PDB file of C-alpha atoms in Angstrom:
ATOM      1  CA  GLY A1391      45.922  98.355  50.081  1.00 85.00           C
ATOM      2  CA  ILE A1392      43.943  95.181  50.631  1.00 92.00           C
ATOM      3  CA  HIS A1393      41.404  95.473  53.539  1.00 97.00           C
ATOM      4  CA  THR A1394      39.806  92.147  53.304  1.00 98.00           C
ATOM      5  CA  LEU A1395      41.175  88.619  52.586  1.00 97.00           C
ATOM      6  CA  ILE A1396      38.987  85.625  51.773  1.00 98.00           C
ATOM      7  CA  LEU A1397      40.937  82.548  52.987  1.00 98.00           C
ATOM      8  CA  GLN A1398      40.009  79.598  51.123  1.00 98.00           C
ATOM      9  CA  ILE A1399      40.767  76.384  52.517  1.00 97.00           C
ATOM     10  CA  MET A1400      40.647  73.346  50.639  1.00 97.00           C
ATOM     11  CA  LEU A1401      39.637  70.111  52.384  1.00 97.00           C
ATOM     12  CA  ASN A1402      40.047  66.459  51.426  1.00 95.00           C
ATOM     13  CA  THR A1403      43.344  67.193  49.624  1.00 91.00           C
ATOM     14  CA  PRO A1404      44.650  64.524  49.168  1.00 91.00           C
ATOM     15  CA  LYS A1405      41.480  62.660  49.415  1.00 91.00           C
ATOM     16  CA  TYR A1406      42.485  60.157  51.814  1.00 91.00           C
ATOM     17  CA  THR A1407      43.166  62.772  54.406  1.00 94.00           C
ATOM     18  CA  TRP A1408      41.554  62.278  57.656  1.00 95.00           C
ATOM     19  CA  GLY A1409      38.811  64.575  59.027  1.00 94.00           C
ATOM     20  CA  ILE A1410      40.959  65.260  62.219  1.00 94.00           C
ATOM     21  CA  GLN A1411      43.916  66.284  60.166  1.00 96.00           C
ATOM     22  CA  ASP A1412      41.784  68.313  57.745  1.00 96.00           C
ATOM     23  CA  ILE A1413      40.219  70.293  60.778  1.00 97.00           C
ATOM     24  CA  ALA A1414      43.391  70.866  62.501  1.00 97.00           C
ATOM     25  CA  LYS A1415      45.138  71.868  59.200  1.00 97.00           C
ATOM     26  CA  ALA A1416      42.259  74.472  58.525  1.00 97.00           C
ATOM     27  CA  ARG A1417      42.258  75.693  62.102  1.00 97.00           C
ATOM     28  CA  ALA A1418      46.106  76.184  62.270  1.00 98.00           C
ATOM     29  CA  LEU A1419      45.945  78.191  59.024  1.00 97.00           C
ATOM     30  CA  ARG A1420      43.044  80.111  60.379  1.00 96.00           C
ATOM     31  CA  VAL A1421      44.853  81.178  63.409  1.00 97.00           C
ATOM     32  CA  LEU A1422      47.978  82.047  61.606  1.00 97.00           C
ATOM     33  CA  VAL A1423      46.394  84.429  59.173  1.00 97.00           C
ATOM     34  CA  ASN A1424      44.302  85.794  61.788  1.00 96.00           C
ATOM     35  CA  GLU A1425      47.155  87.264  63.541  1.00 96.00           C
ATOM     36  CA  LEU A1426      47.484  89.586  60.734  1.00 95.00           C
ATOM     37  CA  GLU A1427      44.023  91.060  61.273  1.00 96.00           C
ATOM     38  CA  ASP A1428      43.847  94.678  62.695  1.00 96.00           C
ATOM     39  CA  PRO A1429      41.114  97.455  62.332  1.00 96.00           C
ATOM     40  CA  ASP A1430      41.850  97.818  58.613  1.00 96.00           C
ATOM     41  CA  PHE A1431      42.404  94.385  57.570  1.00 97.00           C
ATOM     42  CA  ALA A1432      39.838  91.478  58.057  1.00 97.00           C
ATOM     43  CA  VAL A1433      40.102  87.603  57.113  1.00 97.00           C
ATOM     44  CA  ILE A1434      37.057  85.839  56.046  1.00 98.00           C
ATOM     45  CA  LEU A1435      37.079  81.977  55.957  1.00 98.00           C
ATOM     46  CA  GLN A1436      35.907  80.240  53.059  1.00 98.00           C
ATOM     47  CA  PRO A1437      36.272  76.419  53.358  1.00 98.00           C
ATOM     48  CA  ARG A1438      35.672  74.022  50.211  1.00 98.00           C
ATOM     49  CA  GLY A1439      35.630  70.364  49.341  1.00 96.00           C
ATOM     50  CA  GLY A1440      38.505  68.972  47.269  1.00 94.00           C
ATOM     51  CA  LEU A1441      37.760  68.392  43.457  1.00 87.00           C
ATOM     52  CA  ASP A1442      39.659  64.838  43.753  1.00 89.00           C
ATOM     53  CA  TYR A1443      37.504  64.100  46.633  1.00 94.00           C
ATOM     54  CA  PHE A1444      34.141  63.273  45.021  1.00 96.00           C
ATOM     55  CA  SER A1445      33.143  59.945  43.702  1.00 96.00           C
ATOM     56  CA  SER A1446      32.035  59.066  40.157  1.00 96.00           C
ATOM     57  CA  ASN A1447      28.998  57.349  42.079  1.00 97.00           C
ATOM     58  CA  LEU A1448      26.702  60.286  42.446  1.00 98.00           C
ATOM     59  CA  GLU A1449      24.596  59.015  45.340  1.00 98.00           C
ATOM     60  CA  ARG A1450      27.899  58.543  47.044  1.00 98.00           C
ATOM     61  CA  ALA A1451      29.173  61.937  46.038  1.00 98.00           C
ATOM     62  CA  ARG A1452      25.995  63.528  47.499  1.00 98.00           C
ATOM     63  CA  ALA A1453      26.716  61.949  50.676  1.00 98.00           C
ATOM     64  CA  GLN A1454      30.209  63.316  50.496  1.00 98.00           C
ATOM     65  CA  LEU A1455      29.004  66.780  50.018  1.00 98.00           C
ATOM     66  CA  ALA A1456      27.100  66.651  53.000  1.00 98.00           C
ATOM     67  CA  SER A1457      30.290  65.082  55.074  1.00 97.00           C
ATOM     68  CA  VAL A1458      32.633  67.844  54.057  1.00 97.00           C
ATOM     69  CA  THR A1459      30.122  70.389  55.097  1.00 98.00           C
ATOM     70  CA  MET A1460      30.028  68.952  58.431  1.00 97.00           C
ATOM     71  CA  LEU A1461      33.843  69.261  58.497  1.00 96.00           C
ATOM     72  CA  MET A1462      33.351  72.815  57.722  1.00 97.00           C
ATOM     73  CA  ASP A1463      31.330  73.474  60.742  1.00 97.00           C
ATOM     74  CA  ASP A1464      33.945  71.907  62.883  1.00 97.00           C
ATOM     75  CA  ILE A1465      36.817  74.459  61.893  1.00 97.00           C
ATOM     76  CA  GLU A1466      35.384  76.986  64.489  1.00 96.00           C
ATOM     77  CA  PRO A1467      32.731  74.953  66.400  1.00 94.00           C
ATOM     78  CA  ASP A1468      32.166  77.613  68.979  1.00 93.00           C
ATOM     79  CA  ASN A1469      31.284  80.255  66.405  1.00 94.00           C
ATOM     80  CA  PRO A1470      27.889  80.008  64.807  1.00 94.00           C
ATOM     81  CA  ALA A1471      28.808  82.695  62.198  1.00 95.00           C
ATOM     82  CA  SER A1472      31.608  80.395  60.731  1.00 96.00           C
ATOM     83  CA  PRO A1473      32.238  79.532  58.263  1.00 96.00           C
ATOM     84  CA  GLN A1474      31.405  83.194  56.754  1.00 97.00           C
ATOM     85  CA  ILE A1475      31.376  81.821  53.296  1.00 98.00           C
ATOM     86  CA  ILE A1476      31.168  78.375  51.966  1.00 98.00           C
ATOM     87  CA  HIS A1477      32.327  77.577  48.459  1.00 98.00           C
ATOM     88  CA  VAL A1478      30.098  74.737  47.306  1.00 98.00           C
ATOM     89  CA  VAL A1479      31.646  72.331  45.042  1.00 97.00           C
ATOM     90  CA  SER A1480      29.069  70.553  43.081  1.00 97.00           C
ATOM     91  CA  TYR A1481      28.670  66.695  43.843  1.00 97.00           C
ATOM     92  CA  SER A1482      28.984  66.002  40.113  1.00 97.00           C
ATOM     93  CA  GLU A1483      32.399  67.195  39.834  1.00 94.00           C
ATOM     94  CA  GLY A1484      33.909  63.785  39.858  1.00 93.00           C
ATOM     95  CA  VAL A1485      32.078  62.861  36.689  1.00 95.00           C
ATOM     96  CA  ARG A1486      31.403  66.184  34.765  1.00 95.00           C
ATOM     97  CA  LEU A1487      30.957  69.894  35.247  1.00 94.00           C
ATOM     98  CA  ALA A1488      27.819  71.174  37.084  1.00 95.00           C
ATOM     99  CA  ASP A1489      24.626  72.227  35.330  1.00 96.00           C
ATOM    100  CA  PRO A1490      22.456  74.593  37.173  1.00 97.00           C
ATOM    101  CA  GLU A1491      20.368  72.015  38.249  1.00 98.00           C
ATOM    102  CA  VAL A1492      23.275  70.263  39.948  1.00 98.00           C
ATOM    103  CA  VAL A1493      24.320  73.568  41.344  1.00 98.00           C
ATOM    104  CA  GLU A1494      21.076  74.321  42.835  1.00 98.00           C
ATOM    105  CA  GLU A1495      20.821  70.830  44.375  1.00 99.00           C
ATOM    106  CA  SER A1496      24.348  70.930  45.750  1.00 98.00           C
ATOM    107  CA  VAL A1497      23.629  74.214  47.684  1.00 98.00           C
ATOM    108  CA  ARG A1498      20.449  72.732  49.128  1.00 99.00           C
ATOM    109  CA  ILE A1499      22.598  69.770  50.297  1.00 99.00           C
ATOM    110  CA  THR A1500      25.097  71.938  51.759  1.00 98.00           C
ATOM    111  CA  ARG A1501      22.554  74.175  53.670  1.00 98.00           C
ATOM    112  CA  TYR A1502      20.622  71.107  54.858  1.00 98.00           C
ATOM    113  CA  ALA A1503      23.681  69.350  56.130  1.00 98.00           C
ATOM    114  CA  LEU A1504      24.872  72.386  58.006  1.00 98.00           C
ATOM    115  CA  THR A1505      21.547  72.907  59.808  1.00 98.00           C
ATOM    116  CA  GLU A1506      21.007  69.320  60.626  1.00 98.00           C
ATOM    117  CA  TYR A1507      24.704  68.731  61.960  1.00 97.00           C
ATOM    118  CA  ARG A1508      24.199  71.602  64.178  1.00 97.00           C
ATOM    119  CA  ARG A1509      20.786  70.418  65.311  1.00 97.00           C
ATOM    120  CA  LEU A1510      22.188  66.960  66.168  1.00 97.00           C
ATOM    121  CA  LYS A1511      25.026  68.412  68.132  1.00 96.00           C
ATOM    122  CA  LYS A1512      23.152  70.980  70.127  1.00 95.00           C
ATOM    123  CA  LYS A1513      20.729  67.735  71.083  1.00 96.00           C
ATOM    124  CA  GLY A1514      23.776  65.684  71.994  1.00 94.00           C
ATOM    125  CA  ASP A1515      23.037  63.142  69.216  1.00 95.00           C
ATOM    126  CA  MET A1516      26.416  63.665  67.577  1.00 93.00           C
ATOM    127  CA  PRO A1517      29.964  63.867  68.844  1.00 91.00           C
ATOM    128  CA  GLU A1518      31.673  67.239  69.079  1.00 90.00           C
ATOM    129  CA  TYR A1519      34.622  66.039  66.633  1.00 90.00           C
ATOM    130  CA  GLY A1520      35.831  69.593  66.508  1.00 92.00           C
ATOM    131  CA  LYS A1521      36.503  69.714  70.129  1.00 92.00           C
ATOM    132  CA  SER A1522      38.415  66.248  70.468  1.00 93.00           C
ATOM    133  CA  GLU A1523      41.629  66.272  72.123  1.00 95.00           C
ATOM    134  CA  MET A1524      43.282  64.700  68.978  1.00 94.00           C
ATOM    135  CA  VAL A1525      42.168  67.778  66.796  1.00 96.00           C
ATOM    136  CA  GLU A1526      43.474  70.282  69.271  1.00 96.00           C
ATOM    137  CA  ALA A1527      46.766  68.250  69.678  1.00 96.00           C
ATOM    138  CA  ARG A1528      47.366  68.178  66.042  1.00 96.00           C
ATOM    139  CA  THR A1529      46.631  71.717  65.539  1.00 97.00           C
ATOM    140  CA  GLN A1530      49.160  72.855  68.308  1.00 97.00           C
ATOM    141  CA  ASN A1531      51.828  70.859  66.497  1.00 96.00           C
ATOM    142  CA  LEU A1532      51.067  72.353  63.264  1.00 96.00           C
ATOM    143  CA  LEU A1533      51.213  75.933  64.594  1.00 98.00           C
ATOM    144  CA  LYS A1534      54.441  74.964  66.417  1.00 97.00           C
ATOM    145  CA  GLU A1535      56.048  73.394  63.214  1.00 96.00           C
ATOM    146  CA  ALA A1536      54.704  76.405  60.771  1.00 97.00           C
ATOM    147  CA  ARG A1537      56.098  79.168  63.054  1.00 97.00           C
ATOM    148  CA  ARG A1538      59.391  77.651  63.320  1.00 97.00           C
ATOM    149  CA  MET A1539      59.478  77.340  59.459  1.00 96.00           C
ATOM    150  CA  ILE A1540      58.107  81.025  59.134  1.00 96.00           C
ATOM    151  CA  LYS A1541      60.798  82.515  61.509  1.00 96.00           C
ATOM    152  CA  PHE A1542      63.543  80.548  59.662  1.00 95.00           C
ATOM    153  CA  ILE A1543      62.099  81.899  56.118  1.00 95.00           C
ATOM    154  CA  GLU A1544      62.079  85.336  57.545  1.00 94.00           C
ATOM    155  CA  ALA A1545      65.569  84.914  58.938  1.00 93.00           C
ATOM    156  CA  THR A1546      67.298  83.687  55.799  1.00 91.00           C
ATOM    157  CA  ILE A1547      65.361  84.716  52.757  1.00 91.00           C
ATOM    158  CA  PRO A1548      65.695  88.503  51.795  1.00 88.00           C
ATOM    159  CA  ASN A1549      62.310  90.024  50.633  1.00 91.00           C
ATOM    160  CA  ALA A1550      60.587  86.692  51.650  1.00 93.00           C
ATOM    161  CA  TYR A1551      56.956  88.118  51.063  1.00 93.00           C
ATOM    162  CA  SER A1552      57.706  89.010  47.434  1.00 95.00           C
ATOM    163  CA  PRO A1553      57.721  86.996  44.162  1.00 96.00           C
ATOM    164  CA  ILE A1554      61.414  86.220  44.260  1.00 93.00           C
ATOM    165  CA  GLY A1555      61.107  85.304  47.844  1.00 94.00           C
ATOM    166  CA  PHE A1556      58.360  82.813  47.157  1.00 95.00           C
ATOM    167  CA  TYR A1557      60.583  81.523  44.301  1.00 95.00           C
ATOM    168  CA  SER A1558      63.325  81.166  46.580  1.00 94.00           C
ATOM    169  CA  MET A1559      61.155  78.954  49.030  1.00 96.00           C
ATOM    170  CA  LEU A1560      60.048  76.817  46.088  1.00 95.00           C
ATOM    171  CA  LYS A1561      63.522  76.295  44.745  1.00 95.00           C
ATOM    172  CA  SER A1562      65.040  75.567  48.123  1.00 95.00           C
ATOM    173  CA  GLY A1563      62.563  72.926  49.168  1.00 95.00           C
ATOM    174  CA  VAL A1564      60.415  74.740  51.734  1.00 96.00           C
ATOM    175  CA  PHE A1565      57.534  73.332  50.267  1.00 95.00           C
ATOM    176  CA  PRO A1566      57.718  69.455  49.404  1.00 95.00           C
ATOM    177  CA  LEU A1567      56.068  68.949  46.074  1.00 94.00           C
ATOM    178  CA  PRO A1568      56.573  65.228  44.971  1.00 91.00           C
ATOM    179  CA  TRP A1569      53.599  65.360  42.814  1.00 89.00           C
ATOM    180  CA  LEU A1570      54.545  68.394  40.944  1.00 93.00           C
ATOM    181  CA  ILE A1571      53.892  67.789  37.285  1.00 92.00           C
ATOM    182  CA  ALA A1572      55.561  70.837  35.496  1.00 93.00           C
ATOM    183  CA  CYS A1573      59.072  72.402  36.214  1.00 94.00           C
ATOM    184  CA  LYS A1574      60.596  69.326  37.902  1.00 94.00           C
ATOM    185  CA  ASP A1575      63.950  69.949  37.169  1.00 94.00           C
ATOM    186  CA  GLU A1576      63.887  73.530  38.205  1.00 95.00           C
ATOM    187  CA  PHE A1577      62.288  72.648  41.582  1.00 96.00           C
ATOM    188  CA  GLU A1578      64.291  69.383  42.193  1.00 95.00           C
ATOM    189  CA  ALA A1579      64.628  70.147  45.962  1.00 95.00           C
ATOM    190  CA  ALA A1580      60.852  70.235  46.266  1.00 95.00           C
ATOM    191  CA  VAL A1581      60.115  67.357  44.049  1.00 95.00           C
ATOM    192  CA  ASN A1582      62.789  64.997  45.487  1.00 94.00           C
ATOM    193  CA  GLN A1583      61.503  64.943  48.978  1.00 93.00           C
ATOM    194  CA  PRO A1584      60.049  61.586  49.995  1.00 93.00           C
ATOM    195  CA  VAL A1585      56.576  61.716  51.557  1.00 94.00           C
ATOM    196  CA  GLN A1586      54.295  59.124  53.179  1.00 94.00           C
ATOM    197  CA  PHE A1587      50.621  58.674  54.229  1.00 93.00           C
ATOM    198  CA  LEU A1588      50.961  58.458  58.106  1.00 93.00           C
ATOM    199  CA  HIS A1589      47.955  58.698  60.629  1.00 91.00           C
ATOM    200  CA  GLY A1590      45.499  60.294  58.067  1.00 93.00           C
ATOM    201  CA  GLY A1591      47.956  63.068  56.739  1.00 92.00           C
ATOM    202  CA  VAL A1592      50.984  63.575  54.384  1.00 92.00           C
ATOM    203  CA  HIS A1593      54.538  63.828  56.050  1.00 94.00           C
ATOM    204  CA  VAL A1594      58.080  64.343  54.697  1.00 96.00           C
ATOM    205  CA  VAL A1595      59.885  61.202  55.853  1.00 95.00           C
ATOM    206  CA  ASP A1596      63.644  60.036  56.019  1.00 93.00           C
ATOM    207  CA  ARG A1597      65.219  57.053  54.218  1.00 91.00           C
ATOM    208  CA  GLU A1598      63.579  54.660  56.680  1.00 93.00           C
ATOM    209  CA  GLY A1599      60.198  56.021  56.145  1.00 93.00           C
ATOM    210  CA  LYS A1600      60.165  57.883  59.747  1.00 94.00           C
ATOM    211  CA  PRO A1601      58.405  61.518  59.781  1.00 95.00           C
ATOM    212  CA  LEU A1602      60.850  64.665  59.700  1.00 95.00           C
ATOM    213  CA  SER A1603      59.986  67.531  61.679  1.00 94.00           C
ATOM    214  CA  VAL A1604      60.664  70.862  60.342  1.00 95.00           C
ATOM    215  CA  SER A1605      63.573  71.272  62.669  1.00 93.00           C
ATOM    216  CA  GLN A1606      65.145  68.241  60.822  1.00 94.00           C
ATOM    217  CA  ARG A1607      64.260  69.560  57.423  1.00 95.00           C
ATOM    218  CA  LEU A1608      65.837  73.150  57.982  1.00 94.00           C
ATOM    219  CA  PHE A1609      69.569  72.178  57.494  1.00 91.00           C
ATOM    220  CA  GLY A1610      68.804  70.654  53.964  1.00 91.00           C
ATOM    221  CA  ILE A1611      66.920  73.882  52.942  1.00 94.00           C
ATOM    222  CA  ALA A1612      69.621  76.102  54.478  1.00 93.00           C
ATOM    223  CA  LYS A1613      72.111  74.070  52.498  1.00 92.00           C
ATOM    224  CA  ASN A1614      70.252  74.765  49.161  1.00 92.00           C
ATOM    225  CA  LEU A1615      69.776  78.414  50.038  1.00 91.00           C
ATOM    226  CA  GLU A1616      73.627  78.534  50.669  1.00 91.00           C
ATOM    227  CA  GLU A1617      74.005  77.425  47.089  1.00 89.00           C
ATOM    228  CA  MET A1618      71.736  79.613  45.816  1.00 86.00           C
ATOM    229  CA  GLY A1619      73.764  82.395  47.530  1.00 84.00           C
ATOM    230  CA  PHE A1620      71.068  83.686  50.128  1.00 75.00           C
ATOM    231  CA  LEU A1621      73.382  82.136  53.090  1.00 66.00           C
ATOM    232  CA  PRO A1622      77.022  82.829  53.315  1.00 56.00           C
ATOM    233  CA  SER A1623      77.743  79.556  54.764  1.00 48.00           C
ATOM    234  CA  ILE A1624      76.119  76.509  56.866  1.00 46.00           C
ATOM    235  CA  SER A1625      77.672  78.341  59.983  1.00 48.00           C
ATOM    236  CA  GLY A1626      75.072  81.070  59.071  1.00 49.00           C
ATOM    237  CA  TYR A1627      72.113  78.621  58.999  1.00 50.00           C
ATOM    238  CA  ALA A1628      73.326  77.839  62.703  1.00 51.00           C
ATOM    239  CA  ASP A1629      72.735  81.324  63.878  1.00 53.00           C
ATOM    240  CA  SER A1630      69.466  81.270  62.175  1.00 51.00           C
ATOM    241  CA  SER A1631      68.588  77.978  63.652  1.00 52.00           C
ATOM    242  CA  ARG A1632      69.080  79.376  67.177  1.00 50.00           C
ATOM    243  CA  GLN A1633      66.791  82.273  66.150  1.00 50.00           C
ATOM    244  CA  VAL A1634      63.956  79.994  65.072  1.00 48.00           C
ATOM    245  CA  SER A1635      64.081  77.658  68.151  1.00 45.00           C
ATOM    246  CA  GLY A1636      61.462  79.769  69.612  1.00 45.00           C
ATOM    247  CA  SER A1637      57.662  79.474  68.867  1.00 41.00           C
ATOM    248  CA  GLY A1638      56.716  83.009  68.146  1.00 42.00           C
ATOM    249  CA  GLY A1639      54.927  84.180  64.917  1.00 42.00           C
ATOM    250  CA  GLY A1640      57.046  86.949  63.750  1.00 43.00           C
ATOM    251  CA  GLN A1641      55.341  86.794  60.235  1.00 44.00           C
ATOM    252  CA  LYS A1642      52.535  89.354  61.458  1.00 40.00           C
ATOM    253  CA  GLU A1643      54.851  92.506  61.819  1.00 38.00           C
ATOM    254  CA  HIS A1644      56.361  91.903  58.333  1.00 37.00           C
ATOM    255  CA  LEU A1645      53.208  90.922  56.390  1.00 36.00           C
ATOM    256  CA  GLY A1646      51.184  93.582  58.150  1.00 37.00           C
ATOM    257  CA  GLU A1647      53.024  96.402  56.058  1.00 37.00           C
ATOM    258  CA  GLU A1648      51.875  94.659  52.849  1.00 39.00           C
ATOM    259  CA  HIS A1649      48.216  94.128  53.162  1.00 37.00           C
TER     260      HIS A1649
END
């Protein structure tokens, strides 16, 4: 089986995402996936910048590359060996594909930004953004919401961690995909979820534009699963809902069998 997972996390996606949200998202995902680690399975973090993030102004794009490198360092600020791998997106991507010279310069910018950022933080000349209370609060909220959704999925979708299970998640609207280009009719439940950009992040919202929690979304997802034949009735969802009210991370035991 698989013994090493390279966990690639794309930052700056959408490109208007606040740094606080990006750090929290990456950190929450890192925590969840790290729970799968054991003596035979390791997870290696590999953050990267978002392609859509880079400006067509190459000087600005160079600065953006340095900026996203600093974000990467704040995912695990107390670990000098993190990130273990950096996927360097060349600064020219907003205009054209990179040539060898641009690739080399992009690597130099990334290395310098990481070294200088750490030096400034050590001297106290740079705020410790990765240790802010806002980042920690957002991270904990994302973890709580993600674990609730994971427990619901495991309780309602047979063979959740399989191709058909993943298809069922897409079909039932587990993942809101309002910008999906292909297969819109097939994944209508995912496409038709309204989202808004709030507080630097993307949120599913109700008709009044108020953000919906995972708990509020579960009933609609359960209804879709019932129509797909995965739930006997909405009353079955009520039983699952009681099971997912906790905050545990049951995915480790299930996924751990399929490294």
